[in-house]
Coordinates of C-alpha atoms and ligand atoms in Angstrom, one line a residue:
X1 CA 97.0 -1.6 160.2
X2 CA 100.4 0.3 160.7
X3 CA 102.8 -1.5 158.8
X4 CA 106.2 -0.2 158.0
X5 CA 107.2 -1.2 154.5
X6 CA 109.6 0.9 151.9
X7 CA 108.0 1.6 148.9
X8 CA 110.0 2.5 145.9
X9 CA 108.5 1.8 142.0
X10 CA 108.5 3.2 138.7
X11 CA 105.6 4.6 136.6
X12 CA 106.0 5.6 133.2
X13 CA 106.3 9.3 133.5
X14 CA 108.7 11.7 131.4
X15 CA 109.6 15.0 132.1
X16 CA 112.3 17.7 131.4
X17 CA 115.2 18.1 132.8
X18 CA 116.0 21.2 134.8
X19 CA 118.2 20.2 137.6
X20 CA 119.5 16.1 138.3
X21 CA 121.9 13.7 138.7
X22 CA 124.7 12.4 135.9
X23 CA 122.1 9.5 134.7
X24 CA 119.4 12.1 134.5
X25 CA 121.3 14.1 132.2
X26 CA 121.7 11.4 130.2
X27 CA 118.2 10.3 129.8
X28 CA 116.5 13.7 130.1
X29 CA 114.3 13.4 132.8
X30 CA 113.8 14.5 136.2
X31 CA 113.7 11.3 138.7
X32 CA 112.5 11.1 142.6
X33 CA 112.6 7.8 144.9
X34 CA 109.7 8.1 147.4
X35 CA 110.1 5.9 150.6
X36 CA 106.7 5.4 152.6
X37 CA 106.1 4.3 156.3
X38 CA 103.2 4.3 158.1
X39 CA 99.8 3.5 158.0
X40 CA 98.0 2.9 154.4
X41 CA 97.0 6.6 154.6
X42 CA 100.6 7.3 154.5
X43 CA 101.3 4.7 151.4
X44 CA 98.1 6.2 149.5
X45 CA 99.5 9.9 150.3
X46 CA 102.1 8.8 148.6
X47 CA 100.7 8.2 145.3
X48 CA 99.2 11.0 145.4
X49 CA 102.6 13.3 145.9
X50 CA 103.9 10.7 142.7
X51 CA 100.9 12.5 140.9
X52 CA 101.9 16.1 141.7
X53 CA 105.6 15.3 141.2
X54 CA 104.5 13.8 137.6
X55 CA 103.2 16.7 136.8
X56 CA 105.8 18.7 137.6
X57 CA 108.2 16.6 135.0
X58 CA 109.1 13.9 137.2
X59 CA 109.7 10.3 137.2
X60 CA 109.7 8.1 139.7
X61 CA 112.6 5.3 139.9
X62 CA 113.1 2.8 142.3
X63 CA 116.9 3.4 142.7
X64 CA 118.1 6.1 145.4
X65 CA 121.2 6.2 143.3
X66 CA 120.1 7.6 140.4
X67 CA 117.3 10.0 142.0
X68 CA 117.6 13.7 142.0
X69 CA 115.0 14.2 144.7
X70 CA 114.2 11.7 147.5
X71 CA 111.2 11.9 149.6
X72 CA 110.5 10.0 152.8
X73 CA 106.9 10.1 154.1
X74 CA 107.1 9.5 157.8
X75 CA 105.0 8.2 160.5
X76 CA 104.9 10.0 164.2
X77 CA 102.6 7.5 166.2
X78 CA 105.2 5.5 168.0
X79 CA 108.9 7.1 168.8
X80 CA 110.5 4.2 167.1
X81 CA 108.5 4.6 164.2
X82 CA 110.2 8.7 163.8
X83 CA 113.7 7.0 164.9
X84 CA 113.7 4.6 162.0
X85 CA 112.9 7.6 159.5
X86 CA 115.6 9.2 161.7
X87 CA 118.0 6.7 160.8
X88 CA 117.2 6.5 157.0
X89 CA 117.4 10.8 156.7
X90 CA 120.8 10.2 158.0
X91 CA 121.4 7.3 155.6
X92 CA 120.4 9.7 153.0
X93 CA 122.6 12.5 154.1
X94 CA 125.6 10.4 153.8
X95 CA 124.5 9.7 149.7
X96 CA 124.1 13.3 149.5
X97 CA 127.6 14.2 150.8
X98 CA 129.0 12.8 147.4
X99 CA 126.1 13.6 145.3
X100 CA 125.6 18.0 146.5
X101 CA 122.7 18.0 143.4
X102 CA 120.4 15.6 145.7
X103 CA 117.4 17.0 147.3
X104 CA 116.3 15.3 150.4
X105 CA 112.5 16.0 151.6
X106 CA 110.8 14.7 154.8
X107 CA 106.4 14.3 153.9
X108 CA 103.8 13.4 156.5
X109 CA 103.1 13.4 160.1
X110 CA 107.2 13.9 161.4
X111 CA 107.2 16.8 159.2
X112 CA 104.1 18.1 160.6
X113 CA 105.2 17.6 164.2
X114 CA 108.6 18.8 163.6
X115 CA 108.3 21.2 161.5
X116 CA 111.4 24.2 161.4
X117 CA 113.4 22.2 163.3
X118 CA 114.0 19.3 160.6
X119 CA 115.7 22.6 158.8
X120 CA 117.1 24.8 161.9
X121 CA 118.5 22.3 164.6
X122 CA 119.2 19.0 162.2
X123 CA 120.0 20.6 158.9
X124 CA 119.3 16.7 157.3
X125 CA 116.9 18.2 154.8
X126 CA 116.4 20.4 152.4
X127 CA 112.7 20.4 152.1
X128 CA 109.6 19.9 154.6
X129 CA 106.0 19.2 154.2
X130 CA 102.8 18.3 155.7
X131 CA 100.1 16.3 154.7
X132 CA 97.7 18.6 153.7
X133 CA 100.4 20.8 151.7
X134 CA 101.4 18.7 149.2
X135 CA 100.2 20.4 146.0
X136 CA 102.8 23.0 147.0
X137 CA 105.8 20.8 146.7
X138 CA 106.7 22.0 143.1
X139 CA 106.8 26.0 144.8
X140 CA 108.6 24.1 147.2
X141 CA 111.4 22.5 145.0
X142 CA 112.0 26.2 143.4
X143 CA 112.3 27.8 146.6
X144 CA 114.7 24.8 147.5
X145 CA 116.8 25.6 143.7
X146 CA 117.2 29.1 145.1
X147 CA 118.5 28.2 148.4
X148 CA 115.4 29.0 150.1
X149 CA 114.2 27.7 153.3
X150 CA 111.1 25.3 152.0
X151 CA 108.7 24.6 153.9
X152 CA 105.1 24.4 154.0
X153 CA 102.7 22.5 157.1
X154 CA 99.7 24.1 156.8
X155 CA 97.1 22.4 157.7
X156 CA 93.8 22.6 155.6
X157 CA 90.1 21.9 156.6
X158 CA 89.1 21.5 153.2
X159 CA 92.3 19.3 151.0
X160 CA 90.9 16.2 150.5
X161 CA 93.2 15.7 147.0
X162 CA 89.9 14.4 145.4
X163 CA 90.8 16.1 142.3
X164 CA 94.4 14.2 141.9
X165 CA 94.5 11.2 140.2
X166 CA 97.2 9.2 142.0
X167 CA 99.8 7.2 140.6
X168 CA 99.7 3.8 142.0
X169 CA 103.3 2.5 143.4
X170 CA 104.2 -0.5 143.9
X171 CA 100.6 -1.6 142.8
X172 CA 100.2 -5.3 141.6
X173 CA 97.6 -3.9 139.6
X174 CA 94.6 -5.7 141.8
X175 CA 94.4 -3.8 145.2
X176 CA 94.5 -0.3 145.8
X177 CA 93.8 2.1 148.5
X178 CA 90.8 4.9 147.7
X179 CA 90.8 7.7 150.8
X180 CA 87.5 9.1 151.7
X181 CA 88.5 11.0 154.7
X182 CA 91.6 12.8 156.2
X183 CA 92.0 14.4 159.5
X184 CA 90.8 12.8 163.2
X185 CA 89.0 14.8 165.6
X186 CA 88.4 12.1 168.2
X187 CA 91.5 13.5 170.2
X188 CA 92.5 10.2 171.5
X189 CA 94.7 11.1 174.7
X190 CA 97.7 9.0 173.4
X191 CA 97.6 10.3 170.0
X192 CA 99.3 12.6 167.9
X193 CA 97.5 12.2 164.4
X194 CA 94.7 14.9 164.8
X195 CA 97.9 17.1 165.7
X196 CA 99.7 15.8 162.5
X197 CA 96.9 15.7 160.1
X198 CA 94.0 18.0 161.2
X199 CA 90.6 18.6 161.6
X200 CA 88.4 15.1 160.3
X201 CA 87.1 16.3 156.6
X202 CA 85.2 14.3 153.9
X203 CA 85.8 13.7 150.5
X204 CA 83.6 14.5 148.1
X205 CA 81.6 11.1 147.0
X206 CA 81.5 12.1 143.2
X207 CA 85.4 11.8 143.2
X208 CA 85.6 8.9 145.2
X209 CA 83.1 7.0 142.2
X210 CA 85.5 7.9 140.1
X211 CA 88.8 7.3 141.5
X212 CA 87.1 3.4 141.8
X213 CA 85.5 3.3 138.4
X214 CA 88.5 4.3 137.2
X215 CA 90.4 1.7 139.0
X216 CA 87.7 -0.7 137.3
X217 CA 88.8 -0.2 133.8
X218 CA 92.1 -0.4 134.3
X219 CA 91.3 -4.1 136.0
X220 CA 91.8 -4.0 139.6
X221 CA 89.6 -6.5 142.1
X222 CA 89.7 -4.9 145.2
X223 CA 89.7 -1.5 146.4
X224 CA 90.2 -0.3 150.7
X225 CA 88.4 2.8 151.3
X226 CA 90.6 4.8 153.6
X227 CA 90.2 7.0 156.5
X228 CA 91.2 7.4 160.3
X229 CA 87.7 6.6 161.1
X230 CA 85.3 5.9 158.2
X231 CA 82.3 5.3 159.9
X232 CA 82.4 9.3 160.9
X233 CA 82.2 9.7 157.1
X234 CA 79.8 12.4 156.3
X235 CA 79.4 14.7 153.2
X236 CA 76.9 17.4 153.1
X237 CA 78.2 19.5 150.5
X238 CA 81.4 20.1 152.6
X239 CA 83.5 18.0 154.3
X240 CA 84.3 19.2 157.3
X241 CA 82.4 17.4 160.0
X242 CA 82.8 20.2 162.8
X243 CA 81.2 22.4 160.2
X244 CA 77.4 20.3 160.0
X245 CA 76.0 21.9 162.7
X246 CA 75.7 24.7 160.5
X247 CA 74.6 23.1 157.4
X248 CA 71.1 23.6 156.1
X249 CA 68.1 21.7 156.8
X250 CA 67.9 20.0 153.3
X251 CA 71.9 19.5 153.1
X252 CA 71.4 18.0 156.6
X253 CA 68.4 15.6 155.7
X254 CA 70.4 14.9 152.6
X255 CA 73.8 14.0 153.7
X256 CA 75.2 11.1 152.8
X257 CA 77.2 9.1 155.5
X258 CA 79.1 5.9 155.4
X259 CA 76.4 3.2 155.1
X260 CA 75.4 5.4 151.8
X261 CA 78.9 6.1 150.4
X262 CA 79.7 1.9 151.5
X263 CA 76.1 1.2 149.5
X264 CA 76.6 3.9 146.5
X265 CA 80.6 2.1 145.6
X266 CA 79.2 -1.7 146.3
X267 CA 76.4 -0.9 144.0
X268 CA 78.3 0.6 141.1
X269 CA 81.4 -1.8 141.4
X270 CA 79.5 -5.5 141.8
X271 CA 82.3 -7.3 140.8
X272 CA 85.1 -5.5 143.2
X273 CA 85.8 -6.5 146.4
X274 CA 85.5 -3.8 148.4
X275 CA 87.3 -3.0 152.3
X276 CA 87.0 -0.2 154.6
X277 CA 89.8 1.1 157.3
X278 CA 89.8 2.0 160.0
X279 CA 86.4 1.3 162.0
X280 CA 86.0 3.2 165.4
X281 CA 83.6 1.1 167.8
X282 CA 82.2 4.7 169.0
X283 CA 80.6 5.3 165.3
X284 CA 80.1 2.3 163.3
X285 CA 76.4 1.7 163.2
X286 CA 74.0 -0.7 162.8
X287 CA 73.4 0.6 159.4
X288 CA 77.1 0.0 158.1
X289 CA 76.7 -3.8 159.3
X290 CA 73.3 -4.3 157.5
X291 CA 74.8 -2.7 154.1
X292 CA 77.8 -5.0 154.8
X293 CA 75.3 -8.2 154.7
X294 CA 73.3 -6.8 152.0
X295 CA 76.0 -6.5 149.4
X296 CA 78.1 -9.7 148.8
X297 CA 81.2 -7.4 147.4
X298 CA 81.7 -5.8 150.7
X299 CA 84.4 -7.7 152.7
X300 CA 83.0 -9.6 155.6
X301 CA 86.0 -8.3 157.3
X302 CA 86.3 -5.1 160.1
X303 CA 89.2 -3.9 161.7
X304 CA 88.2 -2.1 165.0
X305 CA 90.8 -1.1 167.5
X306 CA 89.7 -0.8 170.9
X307 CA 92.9 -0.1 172.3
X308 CA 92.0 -1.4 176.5
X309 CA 89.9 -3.9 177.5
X310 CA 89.5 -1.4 180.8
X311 CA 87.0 0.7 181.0
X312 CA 89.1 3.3 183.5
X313 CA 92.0 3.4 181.0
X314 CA 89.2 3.9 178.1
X315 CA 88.1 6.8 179.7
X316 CA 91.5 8.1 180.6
X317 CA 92.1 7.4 177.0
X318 CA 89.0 9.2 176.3
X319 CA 87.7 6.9 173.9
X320 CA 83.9 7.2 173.6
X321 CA 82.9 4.0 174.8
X322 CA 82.6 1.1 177.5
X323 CA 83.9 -2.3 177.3
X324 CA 80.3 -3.2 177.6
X325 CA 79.4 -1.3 174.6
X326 CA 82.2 -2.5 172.8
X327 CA 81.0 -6.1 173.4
X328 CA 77.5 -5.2 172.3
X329 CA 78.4 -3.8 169.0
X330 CA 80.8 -7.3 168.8
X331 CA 77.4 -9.0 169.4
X332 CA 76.2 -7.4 166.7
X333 CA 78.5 -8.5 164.1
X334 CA 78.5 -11.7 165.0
X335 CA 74.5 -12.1 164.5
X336 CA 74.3 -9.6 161.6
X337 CA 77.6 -11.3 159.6
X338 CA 78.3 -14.4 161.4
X339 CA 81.0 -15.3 159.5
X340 CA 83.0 -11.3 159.9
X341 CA 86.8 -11.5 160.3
X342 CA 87.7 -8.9 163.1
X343 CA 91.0 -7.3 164.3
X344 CA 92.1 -4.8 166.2
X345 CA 94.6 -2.2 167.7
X346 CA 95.5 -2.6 171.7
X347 CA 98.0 -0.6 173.5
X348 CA 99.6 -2.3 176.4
X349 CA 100.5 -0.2 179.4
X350 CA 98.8 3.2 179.0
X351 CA 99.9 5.6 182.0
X352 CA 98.5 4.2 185.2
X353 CA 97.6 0.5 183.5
X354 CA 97.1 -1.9 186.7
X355 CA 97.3 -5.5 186.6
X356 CA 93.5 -5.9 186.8
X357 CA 93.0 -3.3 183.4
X358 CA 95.7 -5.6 182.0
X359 CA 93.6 -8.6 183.1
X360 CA 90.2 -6.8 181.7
X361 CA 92.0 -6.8 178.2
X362 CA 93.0 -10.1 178.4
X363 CA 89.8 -11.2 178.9
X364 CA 88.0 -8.4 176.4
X365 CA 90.2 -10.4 173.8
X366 CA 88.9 -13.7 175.4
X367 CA 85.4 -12.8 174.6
X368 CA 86.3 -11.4 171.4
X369 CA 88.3 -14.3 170.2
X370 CA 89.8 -11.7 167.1
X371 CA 91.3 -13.4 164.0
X372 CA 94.5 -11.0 163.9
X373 CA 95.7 -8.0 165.7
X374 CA 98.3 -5.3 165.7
X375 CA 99.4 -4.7 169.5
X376 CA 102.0 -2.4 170.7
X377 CA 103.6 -0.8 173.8
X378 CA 102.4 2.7 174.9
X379 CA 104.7 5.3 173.8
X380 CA 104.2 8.7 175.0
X381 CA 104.1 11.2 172.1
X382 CA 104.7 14.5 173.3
X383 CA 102.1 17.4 173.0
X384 CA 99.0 14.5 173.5
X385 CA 96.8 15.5 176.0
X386 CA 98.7 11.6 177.9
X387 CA 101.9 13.2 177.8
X388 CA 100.5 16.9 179.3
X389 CA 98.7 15.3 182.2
X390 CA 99.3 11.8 182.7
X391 CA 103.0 10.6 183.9
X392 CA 104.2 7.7 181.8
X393 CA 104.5 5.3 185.3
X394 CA 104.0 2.3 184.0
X395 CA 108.2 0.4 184.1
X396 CA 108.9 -0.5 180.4
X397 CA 110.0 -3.9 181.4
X398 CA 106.2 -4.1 182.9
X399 CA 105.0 -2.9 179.7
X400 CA 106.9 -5.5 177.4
X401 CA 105.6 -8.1 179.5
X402 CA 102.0 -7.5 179.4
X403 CA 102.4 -6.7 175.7
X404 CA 104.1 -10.4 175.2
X405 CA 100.9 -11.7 177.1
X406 CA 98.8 -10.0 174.6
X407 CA 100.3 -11.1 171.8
X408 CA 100.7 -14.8 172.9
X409 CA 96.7 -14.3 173.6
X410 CA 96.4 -12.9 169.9
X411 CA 98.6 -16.3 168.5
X412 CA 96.4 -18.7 170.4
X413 CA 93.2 -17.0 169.0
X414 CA 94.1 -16.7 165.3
X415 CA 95.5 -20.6 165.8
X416 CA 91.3 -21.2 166.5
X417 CA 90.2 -18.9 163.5
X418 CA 92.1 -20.2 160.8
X419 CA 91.9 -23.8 162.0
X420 CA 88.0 -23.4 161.6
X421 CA 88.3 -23.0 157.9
X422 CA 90.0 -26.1 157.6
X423 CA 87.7 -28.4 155.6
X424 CA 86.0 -25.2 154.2
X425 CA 85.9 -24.4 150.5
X426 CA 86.5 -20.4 150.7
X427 CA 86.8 -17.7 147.9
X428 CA 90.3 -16.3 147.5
X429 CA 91.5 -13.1 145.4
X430 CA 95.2 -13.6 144.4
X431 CA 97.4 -11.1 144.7
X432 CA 100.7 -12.3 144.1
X433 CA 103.4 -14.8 144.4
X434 CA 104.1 -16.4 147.7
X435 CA 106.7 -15.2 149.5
X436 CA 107.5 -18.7 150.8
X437 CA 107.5 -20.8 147.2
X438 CA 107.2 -19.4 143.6
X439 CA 105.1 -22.6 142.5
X440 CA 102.4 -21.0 145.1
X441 CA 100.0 -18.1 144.9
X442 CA 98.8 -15.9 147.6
X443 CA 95.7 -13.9 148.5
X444 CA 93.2 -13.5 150.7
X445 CA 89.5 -15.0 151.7
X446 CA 87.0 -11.9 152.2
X447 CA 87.2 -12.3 156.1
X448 CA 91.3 -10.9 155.1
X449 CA 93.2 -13.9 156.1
X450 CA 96.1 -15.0 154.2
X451 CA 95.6 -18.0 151.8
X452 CA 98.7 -20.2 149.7
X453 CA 98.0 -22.9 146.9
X454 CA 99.7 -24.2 144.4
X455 CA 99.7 -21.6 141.0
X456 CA 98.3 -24.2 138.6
X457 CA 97.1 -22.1 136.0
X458 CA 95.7 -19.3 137.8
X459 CA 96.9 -15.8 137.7
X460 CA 96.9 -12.9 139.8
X461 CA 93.6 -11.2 139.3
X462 CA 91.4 -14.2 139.6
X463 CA 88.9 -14.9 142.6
X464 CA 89.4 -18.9 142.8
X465 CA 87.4 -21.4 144.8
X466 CA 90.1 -22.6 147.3
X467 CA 89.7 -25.9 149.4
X468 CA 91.7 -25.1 152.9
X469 CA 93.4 -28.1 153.9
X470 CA 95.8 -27.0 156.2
X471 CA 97.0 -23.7 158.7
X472 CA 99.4 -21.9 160.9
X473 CA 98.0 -19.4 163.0
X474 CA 98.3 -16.5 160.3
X475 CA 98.0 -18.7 157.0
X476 CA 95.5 -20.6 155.3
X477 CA 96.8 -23.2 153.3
X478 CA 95.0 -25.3 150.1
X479 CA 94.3 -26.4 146.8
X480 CA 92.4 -24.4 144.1
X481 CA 90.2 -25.9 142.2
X482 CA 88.1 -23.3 139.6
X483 CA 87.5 -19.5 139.5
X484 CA 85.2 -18.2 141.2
X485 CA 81.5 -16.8 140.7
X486 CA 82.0 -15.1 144.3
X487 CA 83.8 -12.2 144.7
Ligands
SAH501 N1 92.3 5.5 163.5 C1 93.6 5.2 163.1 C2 94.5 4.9 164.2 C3 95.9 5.4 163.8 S1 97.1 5.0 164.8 C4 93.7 4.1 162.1 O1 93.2 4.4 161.0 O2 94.3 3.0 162.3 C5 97.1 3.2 164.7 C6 97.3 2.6 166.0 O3 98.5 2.9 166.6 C7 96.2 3.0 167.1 O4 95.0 2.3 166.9 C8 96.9 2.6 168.3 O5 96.6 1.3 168.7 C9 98.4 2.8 168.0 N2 98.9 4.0 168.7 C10 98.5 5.2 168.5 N3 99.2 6.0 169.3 C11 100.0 5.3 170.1 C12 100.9 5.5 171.1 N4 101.2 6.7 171.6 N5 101.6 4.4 171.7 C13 101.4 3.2 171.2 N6 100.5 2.9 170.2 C14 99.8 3.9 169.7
F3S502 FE1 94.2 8.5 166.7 FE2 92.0 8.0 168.0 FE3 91.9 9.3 165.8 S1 93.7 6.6 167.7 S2 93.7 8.6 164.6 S3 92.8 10.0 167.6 S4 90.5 7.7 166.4

């Protein structure tokens, strides 16, 4: 799931002018550039600052150049993730030094972690906020006017931003992501998001409905309900999950948790295709997998991380379950949606990793056999509960090796998943153009692999019946024949 992309897009928004650049003047409107990276939290946060900065008279434009205000939502969870936003706040300041009207503002997780210091000890920008602050940005940008040190990282146990309608960016007006949670409190040892983005609280499910069936009308296909971990979804009236011990009895017996939310949105939305991310192995249920079979809309598709194949370095990670269990609830899928794409998250050489843990995830992934994967190096993020009390021992060279293992494993397995749909006739939801060949479309079957064909006269939008003739190891490739009745 972590991706790093740039987004940058216009909506149709005008507001007044009060402070901007030449072209601003000009036109009469204020205009920001918002850059996300991250995970797709990060990328839907983001359309939901282009909301609040809409309301505040802004537009948003795609060019750097001509914006007044530019905002970078960041990502913490790996160190090269924070030097790459590093690099681009520097980038920024060198635009700024011939542009002194330019407001630069670091968003998200880095701003969180970093706080004060982005403004005391770097000085690279003018304005910093955290994720559950954002509604304050246009305080923010006044105190910023009056040379004002702005900056607001509170975090909240309630923001859930169901009340804002976000402005989709760089949308191709089919998929978009709905958030239903925010916050983690699993306190994974190597992890800094429940530091960056607080305590795990729920969204309200009437908001939710109608974020989608507003997405509905205006003719998107497919919608990814968003959280850190969805299956912990729970809404009793509150959000916060911490807080249901003390619920009432009746709000207890009536709470509504993800299986229900997954059921309520399949039901009212038959003809969107509907995802969920991210899945944690320690709370997905049995319920969420027979809701999954029960509705054809939901995506026969789960991402769950596991992280180690070990169970000593899943303890030391302190996530809440064995390899064994972790193969069960595989088990599972595989009789309850035999056809489920599955993916994952693994870490290669947490602190004290030994050959034979390495080995255990080797094989985990054996036994798994997942159709894609997102693998990565451990990096110790300081203020975890790794980096307190666990020394980083594992040799980098040592970790890049077993990570190259992993991912050569990973290649070999997705090489057996998509050849098995060759011959198949699946059901594909285009997106957009290829980024190979313009005379090809591309999309993807529910199971959330990639599929090319040749545009005939299809158009983005459609669910088309596509015959797979052919594959790499991450792409389908075919012939479409007719739309679809699936979906
Ligand atoms: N539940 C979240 C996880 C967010 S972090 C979700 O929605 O995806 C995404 C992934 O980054 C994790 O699953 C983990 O595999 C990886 N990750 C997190 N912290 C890391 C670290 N310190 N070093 C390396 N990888 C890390
Ligand atoms: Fe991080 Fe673990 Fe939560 S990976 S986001 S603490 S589930």
């Amino acid at each position: 799931m972590p991706v790093k992309e740039i987004k940058k897009n216009p909506t149709q928004h005008n507001g007044t002018l009060t402070k901007g650049s030449q072209s601003e003047k000009r036109s009469g409107t204020k205009l920001a550039y918002i850059e996300s990276y991250g995970c797709q939290m990060n990328f839907a946060d983001s359309e939901v600052v282009a909301s609040i900065l809409s309301g505040d008279g802004y537009q948003i434009t795609e060019s750097l150049q001509e914006a007044s205000l530019v905002l970078v939502n960041t990502c913490s969870i790996r160190e090269k993730a924070e030097q790459t936003v590093r690099k681009r706040l520097e980038y920024f300041n060198s635009i700024k030094k011939n542009k002194s009207e330019m407001t630069v503002g670091v968003l998200g997780c880095m701003a969180e972690r970093l706080k004060h210091q982005f403004l005391e000890e770097e000085k690279i920008v003018d304005l910093v906020v955290g994720p559950d602050a954002y509604k304050d940005i246009p305080n923010l940008l006044q105190e910023v006017a009056q040379d004002r040190e702005a900056v607001n990282v509170l975090l909240s146990k309630e923001e859930t931003y169901g009340d804002i309608a976000p402005i989709r960016l760089n949308s191709n007006g089919v998929s978009a992501f709905v958030s239903i949670t925010r916050g983690c409190d699993n306190m994974c040892t190597f992890c800094v998001v429940p530091f960056t983005r607080g305590r795990e609280r729920s969204r309200d499910p009437k908001s939710i409905l109608e974020e989608i069936h507003d997405l509905a009308q205006k003719g998107y296909k497919e919608i990814t309900l968003l959280g850190q971990n969805v299956d912990s979804y729970l809404w009793y009236g509150g959000g916060l999950k911490k807080d249901f011990v003390k619920a009432s009895p009746l709000q207890q017996k009536t709470a509504l948790r993800f299986e229900n939310l997954l059921a309520l949105v399949a039901e009212a939305q038959p003809k969107i295709r509907i995802r969920f991310s991210t899945s944690n192995p320690q709370d997905m249920s049995l319920e969420v997998l027979k809701v999954m079979q029960k509705y054809e809309n939901i995506c026969n598709y789960i991402h769950l991380p596991v992280q180690s194949g070990s169970n000593s370095i899943l303890k030391k990670m302190n996530r809440q379950h064995t390899r064994e269990e972790y193969m069960k609830l595989i088990d599972s899928i595989r009789e309850i949606i035999p056809d489920c794409g599955i993916s994952h998250d693994m870490i290669a050489g947490f602190p004290t990793e030994t050959d034979k843990d390495h080995q255990d995830t080797l094989d985990l992934m054996d036994y798994v056999q997942y159709d894609f994967g997102f693998m990565f190096a451990y990096s110790e993020r300081p203020g975890t509960l790794a980096a307190r009390k666990i020394e980083d021992d594992v040799p980098e060279a040592v970790k890049k090796k077993r990570l190259s293992q992993i991912i050569e494993k990973q290649q070999q397995h997705s090489r057996i998943r998509t050849q098995a749909f060759v011959g198949q006739t699946v059901c594909v939801l285009i997106e957009k153009e290829s980024k190979r060949s313009n005379a090809h479309w591309s999309g993807r079957t529910t199971q959330n692999t990639v599929a090319v064909f040749p545009k005939k006269d299809f158009q983005i939008g459609d669910f088309v019946e596509v015959k797979i003739t052919d594959c790499t190891s991450a792409t389908l490739i075919g012939e479409a024949s007719k739309i679809s009745n699936r979906v």
